[in-house]
GROMACS .gro file of C-alpha atoms in nm:
model
  267
    1MET     CA    1  -0.022   0.027   0.034
    2THR     CA    2   0.127   0.369  -0.082
    3PHE     CA    3   0.065   0.637   0.175
    4SER     CA    4   0.172   0.986   0.032
    5LEU     CA    5   0.087   1.360   0.058
    6THR     CA    6  -0.113   1.448  -0.264
    7THR     CA    7  -0.323   1.766  -0.315
    8GLN     CA    8  -0.535   1.708  -0.062
    9THR     CA    9  -0.604   2.032   0.170
   10LEU     CA   10  -0.899   2.132   0.358
   11THR     CA   11  -1.003   2.481   0.483
   12VAL     CA   12  -1.027   2.489   0.805
   13ARG     CA   13  -1.069   2.772   1.081
   14GLY     CA   14  -1.026   3.038   0.749
   15ARG     CA   15  -0.710   2.871   0.691
   16ARG     CA   16  -0.575   2.567   0.401
   17LEU     CA   17  -0.366   2.244   0.603
   18ALA     CA   18  -0.306   1.959   0.429
   19TYR     CA   19  -0.260   1.601   0.486
   20ALA     CA   20  -0.247   1.262   0.434
   21ASP     CA   21  -0.496   0.994   0.423
   22ALA     CA   22  -0.473   0.603   0.371
   23GLY     CA   23  -0.765   0.570   0.263
   24GLY     CA   24  -0.987   0.205   0.271
   25PRO     CA   25  -1.242   0.115   0.506
   26GLY     CA   26  -1.027   0.116   0.795
   27THR     CA   27  -1.078   0.253   1.139
   28PRO     CA   28  -0.976   0.563   1.127
   29VAL     CA   29  -0.613   0.705   1.328
   30LEU     CA   30  -0.539   1.076   1.356
   31ALA     CA   31  -0.171   1.125   1.327
   32LEU     CA   32   0.021   1.454   1.452
   33HIS     CA   33   0.419   1.507   1.375
   34GLY     CA   34   0.664   1.700   1.571
   35HIS     CA   35   0.820   1.994   1.474
   36PHE     CA   36   0.973   2.032   1.176
   37GLY     CA   37   0.779   1.751   1.043
   38ARG     CA   38   0.537   1.640   0.789
   39ALA     CA   39   0.249   1.386   0.712
   40ARG     CA   40   0.475   1.153   0.509
   41ALA     CA   41   0.659   1.087   0.827
   42PHE     CA   42   0.405   0.847   0.877
   43ALA     CA   43   0.369   0.657   0.557
   44ALA     CA   44   0.549   0.364   0.712
   45LEU     CA   45   0.310   0.297   0.998
   46ALA     CA   46  -0.018   0.350   0.760
   47ALA     CA   47   0.097   0.034   0.513
   48ALA     CA   48   0.206  -0.149   0.856
   49LEU     CA   49  -0.142  -0.097   1.015
   50ALA     CA   50  -0.386  -0.157   0.686
   51PRO     CA   51  -0.629  -0.261   0.588
   52GLU     CA   52  -0.734  -0.290   0.919
   53PHE     CA   53  -0.676   0.127   1.051
   54ARG     CA   54  -0.680   0.409   0.813
   55VAL     CA   55  -0.436   0.669   0.882
   56VAL     CA   56  -0.490   1.006   0.819
   57ALA     CA   57  -0.197   1.206   0.905
   58LEU     CA   58  -0.240   1.610   0.906
   59GLU     CA   59   0.063   1.866   0.834
   60GLN     CA   60  -0.030   2.114   1.146
   61ARG     CA   61   0.000   2.493   1.046
   62GLY     CA   62   0.347   2.639   0.933
   63HIS     CA   63   0.446   2.302   0.832
   64GLY     CA   64   0.436   2.093   0.517
   65LEU     CA   65   0.245   2.273   0.237
   66SER     CA   66  -0.069   2.368   0.522
   67ALA     CA   67  -0.048   2.749   0.534
   68ARG     CA   68   0.164   2.965   0.770
   69ASP     CA   69   0.015   3.213   1.026
   70ASP     CA   70   0.168   3.427   1.301
   71ASP     CA   71   0.031   3.189   1.570
   72VAL     CA   72   0.193   2.895   1.654
   73SER     CA   73   0.084   2.807   1.980
   74PRO     CA   74   0.004   2.491   2.130
   75ASP     CA   75  -0.357   2.593   2.163
   76ALA     CA   76  -0.397   2.681   1.791
   77TYR     CA   77  -0.247   2.359   1.732
   78VAL     CA   78  -0.504   2.200   1.916
   79ALA     CA   79  -0.769   2.381   1.803
   80ASP     CA   80  -0.720   2.297   1.428
   81ALA     CA   81  -0.681   1.948   1.516
   82ALA     CA   82  -1.040   1.930   1.685
   83ALA     CA   83  -1.137   2.092   1.396
   84PHE     CA   84  -1.024   1.900   1.146
   85VAL     CA   85  -1.181   1.617   1.303
   86ARG     CA   86  -1.510   1.758   1.315
   87ALA     CA   87  -1.486   1.863   0.901
   88LEU     CA   88  -1.403   1.535   0.830
   89GLY     CA   89  -1.664   1.350   1.069
   90LEU     CA   90  -1.359   1.114   1.234
   91GLY     CA   91  -1.448   1.140   1.563
   92PRO     CA   92  -1.446   0.988   1.819
   93LEU     CA   93  -1.129   0.833   1.759
   94PRO     CA   94  -0.778   0.747   1.808
   95VAL     CA   95  -0.522   1.021   1.778
   96LEU     CA   96  -0.130   0.955   1.775
   97GLY     CA   97   0.140   1.262   1.762
   98HIS     CA   98   0.512   1.261   1.767
   99SER     CA   99   0.704   1.507   2.024
  100MET     CA  100   0.512   1.883   2.011
  101GLY     CA  101   0.262   1.616   1.819
  102GLY     CA  102   0.191   1.365   2.167
  103VAL     CA  103   0.087   1.710   2.321
  104VAL     CA  104  -0.080   1.842   2.054
  105ALA     CA  105  -0.282   1.457   2.123
  106PHE     CA  106  -0.371   1.505   2.453
  107ARG     CA  107  -0.467   1.843   2.486
  108LEU     CA  108  -0.663   1.761   2.228
  109ALA     CA  109  -0.787   1.487   2.482
  110ALA     CA  110  -0.786   1.712   2.749
  111HIS     CA  111  -0.972   2.007   2.566
  112HIS     CA  112  -1.180   1.809   2.302
  113PRO     CA  113  -1.287   1.448   2.531
  114GLU     CA  114  -1.561   1.385   2.289
  115LEU     CA  115  -1.303   1.353   1.954
  116VAL     CA  116  -1.103   1.109   2.105
  117ARG     CA  117  -1.095   0.761   2.218
  118ALA     CA  118  -0.761   0.670   2.293
  119LEU     CA  119  -0.436   0.819   2.273
  120ILE     CA  120  -0.071   0.714   2.111
  121VAL     CA  121   0.191   0.958   2.239
  122GLU     CA  122   0.538   0.893   2.073
  123GLU     CA  123   0.769   1.123   2.301
  124GLY     CA  124   0.625   1.395   2.414
  125GLY     CA  125   0.632   1.483   2.721
  126ALA     CA  126   0.375   1.663   3.035
  127LEU     CA  127   0.740   1.894   3.064
  128ASN     CA  128   0.934   2.073   2.831
  129ARG     CA  129   1.124   2.281   3.018
  130ARG     CA  130   1.461   2.308   3.186
  131PRO     CA  131   1.611   2.156   3.343
  132GLU     CA  132   1.426   1.855   3.369
  133VAL     CA  133   1.477   1.836   2.989
  134ALA     CA  134   1.815   1.987   2.866
  135HIS     CA  135   1.714   2.136   2.515
  136PRO     CA  136   1.371   2.213   2.479
  137VAL     CA  137   1.442   2.469   2.131
  138LEU     CA  138   1.629   2.410   1.847
  139ASP     CA  139   1.757   2.703   1.756
  140VAL     CA  140   1.761   2.701   1.377
  141ARG     CA  141   1.790   3.072   1.340
  142ASP     CA  142   2.098   3.032   1.113
  143TRP     CA  143   2.033   2.710   0.945
  144PRO     CA  144   2.091   2.825   0.540
  145ARG     CA  145   1.760   2.901   0.346
  146ARG     CA  146   1.897   2.797   0.017
  147ALA     CA  147   2.141   2.511  -0.083
  148PRO     CA  148   2.260   2.448  -0.489
  149THR     CA  149   2.205   2.123  -0.339
  150LEU     CA  150   2.004   1.880  -0.124
  151GLY     CA  151   2.318   1.733  -0.023
  152GLU     CA  152   2.505   2.060   0.014
  153LEU     CA  153   2.167   2.150   0.243
  154ARG     CA  154   2.248   1.828   0.413
  155ARG     CA  155   2.609   1.896   0.502
  156GLN     CA  156   2.485   2.283   0.579
  157VAL     CA  157   2.285   2.178   0.891
  158GLU     CA  158   2.476   1.921   0.986
  159ALA     CA  159   2.769   2.131   1.029
  160ARG     CA  160   2.557   2.334   1.272
  161GLY     CA  161   2.569   2.047   1.509
  162VAL     CA  162   2.305   1.771   1.372
  163PRO     CA  163   2.419   1.475   1.397
  164ASP     CA  164   2.143   1.350   1.073
  165ALA     CA  165   1.966   1.633   0.915
  166GLY     CA  166   1.706   1.316   0.715
  167TYR     CA  167   1.425   1.408   0.994
  168PHE     CA  168   1.500   1.803   0.850
  169LEU     CA  169   1.537   1.714   0.518
  170GLU     CA  170   1.185   1.533   0.504
  171SER     CA  171   1.076   1.920   0.465
  172ALA     CA  172   1.283   1.996   0.214
  173VAL     CA  173   1.182   2.118  -0.157
  174GLU     CA  174   1.359   2.284  -0.484
  175ARG     CA  175   1.273   2.611  -0.627
  176PRO     CA  176   1.379   2.843  -0.856
  177ASP     CA  177   1.654   2.943  -0.662
  178GLY     CA  178   1.748   2.639  -0.464
  179TRP     CA  179   1.687   2.414  -0.240
  180GLY     CA  180   1.572   2.531   0.100
  181PHE     CA  181   1.283   2.431   0.375
  182LEU     CA  182   0.946   2.446   0.334
  183PHE     CA  183   0.858   2.566   0.729
  184ASP     CA  184   0.970   2.901   0.805
  185HIS     CA  185   1.275   2.956   1.063
  186ALA     CA  186   1.181   3.174   1.314
  187ASP     CA  187   0.808   3.027   1.278
  188MET     CA  188   0.952   2.714   1.430
  189LEU     CA  189   1.182   2.879   1.689
  190ARG     CA  190   0.831   3.075   1.834
  191SER     CA  191   0.677   2.762   1.828
  192GLN     CA  192   0.911   2.557   1.994
  193GLU     CA  193   0.952   2.813   2.285
  194ALA     CA  194   0.597   2.838   2.309
  195LEU     CA  195   0.580   2.487   2.370
  196VAL     CA  196   0.797   2.474   2.651
  197GLY     CA  197   0.562   2.426   3.001
  198ASP     CA  198   0.437   2.246   3.243
  199TRP     CA  199   0.168   2.066   3.070
  200TRP     CA  200   0.101   1.735   3.353
  201PRO     CA  201  -0.261   1.928   3.389
  202ASP     CA  202  -0.338   1.843   3.056
  203TRP     CA  203  -0.210   1.477   3.016
  204LEU     CA  204  -0.380   1.360   3.418
  205ALA     CA  205  -0.687   1.498   3.281
  206THR     CA  206  -0.799   1.231   3.067
  207ASP     CA  207  -0.834   0.871   3.155
  208CYS     CA  208  -0.889   0.691   2.789
  209PRO     CA  209  -0.643   0.404   2.738
  210ALA     CA  210  -0.343   0.502   2.612
  211LEU     CA  211   0.021   0.411   2.495
  212LEU     CA  212   0.298   0.612   2.604
  213LEU     CA  213   0.591   0.528   2.344
  214HIS     CA  214   0.952   0.605   2.450
  215GLY     CA  215   1.312   0.561   2.313
  216LEU     CA  216   1.513   0.515   2.631
  217ASP     CA  217   1.837   0.688   2.398
  218SER     CA  218   1.606   0.948   2.417
  219PHE     CA  219   1.725   1.378   2.420
  220VAL     CA  220   1.360   1.523   2.480
  221LEU     CA  221   1.170   1.264   2.695
  222PRO     CA  222   1.396   1.181   2.966
  223THR     CA  223   1.312   0.783   3.063
  224ALA     CA  224   1.163   0.874   3.454
  225MET     CA  225   0.977   1.129   3.306
  226ALA     CA  226   0.803   0.902   3.079
  227ARG     CA  227   0.778   0.604   3.363
  228GLU     CA  228   0.624   0.883   3.582
  229MET     CA  229   0.358   0.983   3.315
  230ALA     CA  230   0.258   0.583   3.289
  231ARG     CA  231   0.250   0.568   3.686
  232ARG     CA  232   0.048   0.909   3.721
  233ARG     CA  233  -0.211   0.841   3.462
  234PRO     CA  234  -0.491   0.552   3.466
  235GLY     CA  235  -0.524   0.351   3.190
  236THR     CA  236  -0.195   0.429   3.009
  237ALA     CA  237   0.068   0.122   2.887
  238LEU     CA  238   0.495   0.219   2.856
  239ARG     CA  239   0.625   0.046   2.607
  240GLU     CA  240   1.026   0.134   2.619
  241PHE     CA  241   1.223   0.101   2.268
  242PRO     CA  242   1.667  -0.016   2.361
  243GLY     CA  243   1.860   0.182   2.089
  244CYS     CA  244   1.601   0.408   2.005
  245GLY     CA  245   1.588   0.800   2.036
  246HIS     CA  246   1.376   1.045   1.994
  247TRP     CA  247   1.230   0.960   1.619
  248LEU     CA  248   1.174   0.586   1.723
  249HIS     CA  249   0.967   0.571   1.458
  250ASP     CA  250   1.245   0.583   1.183
  251ASP     CA  251   1.471   0.367   1.453
  252ASP     CA  252   1.288   0.110   1.435
  253PRO     CA  253   0.970   0.114   1.228
  254ALA     CA  254   0.823  -0.239   1.253
  255GLY     CA  255   0.883  -0.190   1.658
  256PHE     CA  256   0.705   0.071   1.660
  257ALA     CA  257   0.428  -0.009   1.444
  258ALA     CA  258   0.376  -0.361   1.595
  259ALA     CA  259   0.322  -0.149   1.922
  260VAL     CA  260   0.082   0.090   1.826
  261ARG     CA  261  -0.099  -0.255   1.595
  262GLU     CA  262  -0.148  -0.459   1.909
  263PHE     CA  263  -0.289  -0.143   2.109
  264LEU     CA  264  -0.496  -0.027   1.879
  265THR     CA  265  -0.657  -0.424   1.846
  266ALA     CA  266  -0.632  -0.469   2.203
  267TRP     CA  267  -1.021  -0.254   2.289
   0.00000   0.00000   0.00000
């Protein structure tokens, strides 16, 4: 099965949002990417879950082919997701999110419980601030705006301390004046800064079934915090992935998909 972002767009709350829909008769699952991400990050998962489950991945405002907006607050992302689910008539449904998308997912459940049947949170922490998280914001202000080739864009990003730019290059496109990113650098900085904070009240606000997925080598979600999140919230199962980092869906795609499928078929 293929899963790709084509030309599917929807006007939600006055702005254009792009999304990828795996299609088919399966149970819908909303997927929300993290900062700098795109809907196609969930392509492998969509293929692994089909045909029993239909992954619908939203490109959040300011990301991918969705429209930019001055408001990149966590509340704006949640409001977009809620309006998107209602516009497509998908809820209530399981919601999966990675990193920032994970926080949006459990905040969506907290503020719109009628839309969310279950939660799958990959590397989205209930507390996102120093000193618990050493580097909650990745400063990209000096990242290149254009490069003559995709390889040169990678080289320039990795020269700024990023070990592997592959995740970010999913948002790279070729334009008449060279290769650059779909996201705006300043928007991404402001969005990350807005996510710094204490999200425990929203994490604890619901008791629908939840699966928390954590890479034991993550530099974003501390293991102690992941375990506390599972311990304090009723109905939450924790799956830890040795040898995986923050992007565990890339580090262990088969294990990630298996854990998600097992959870979705258990209730």
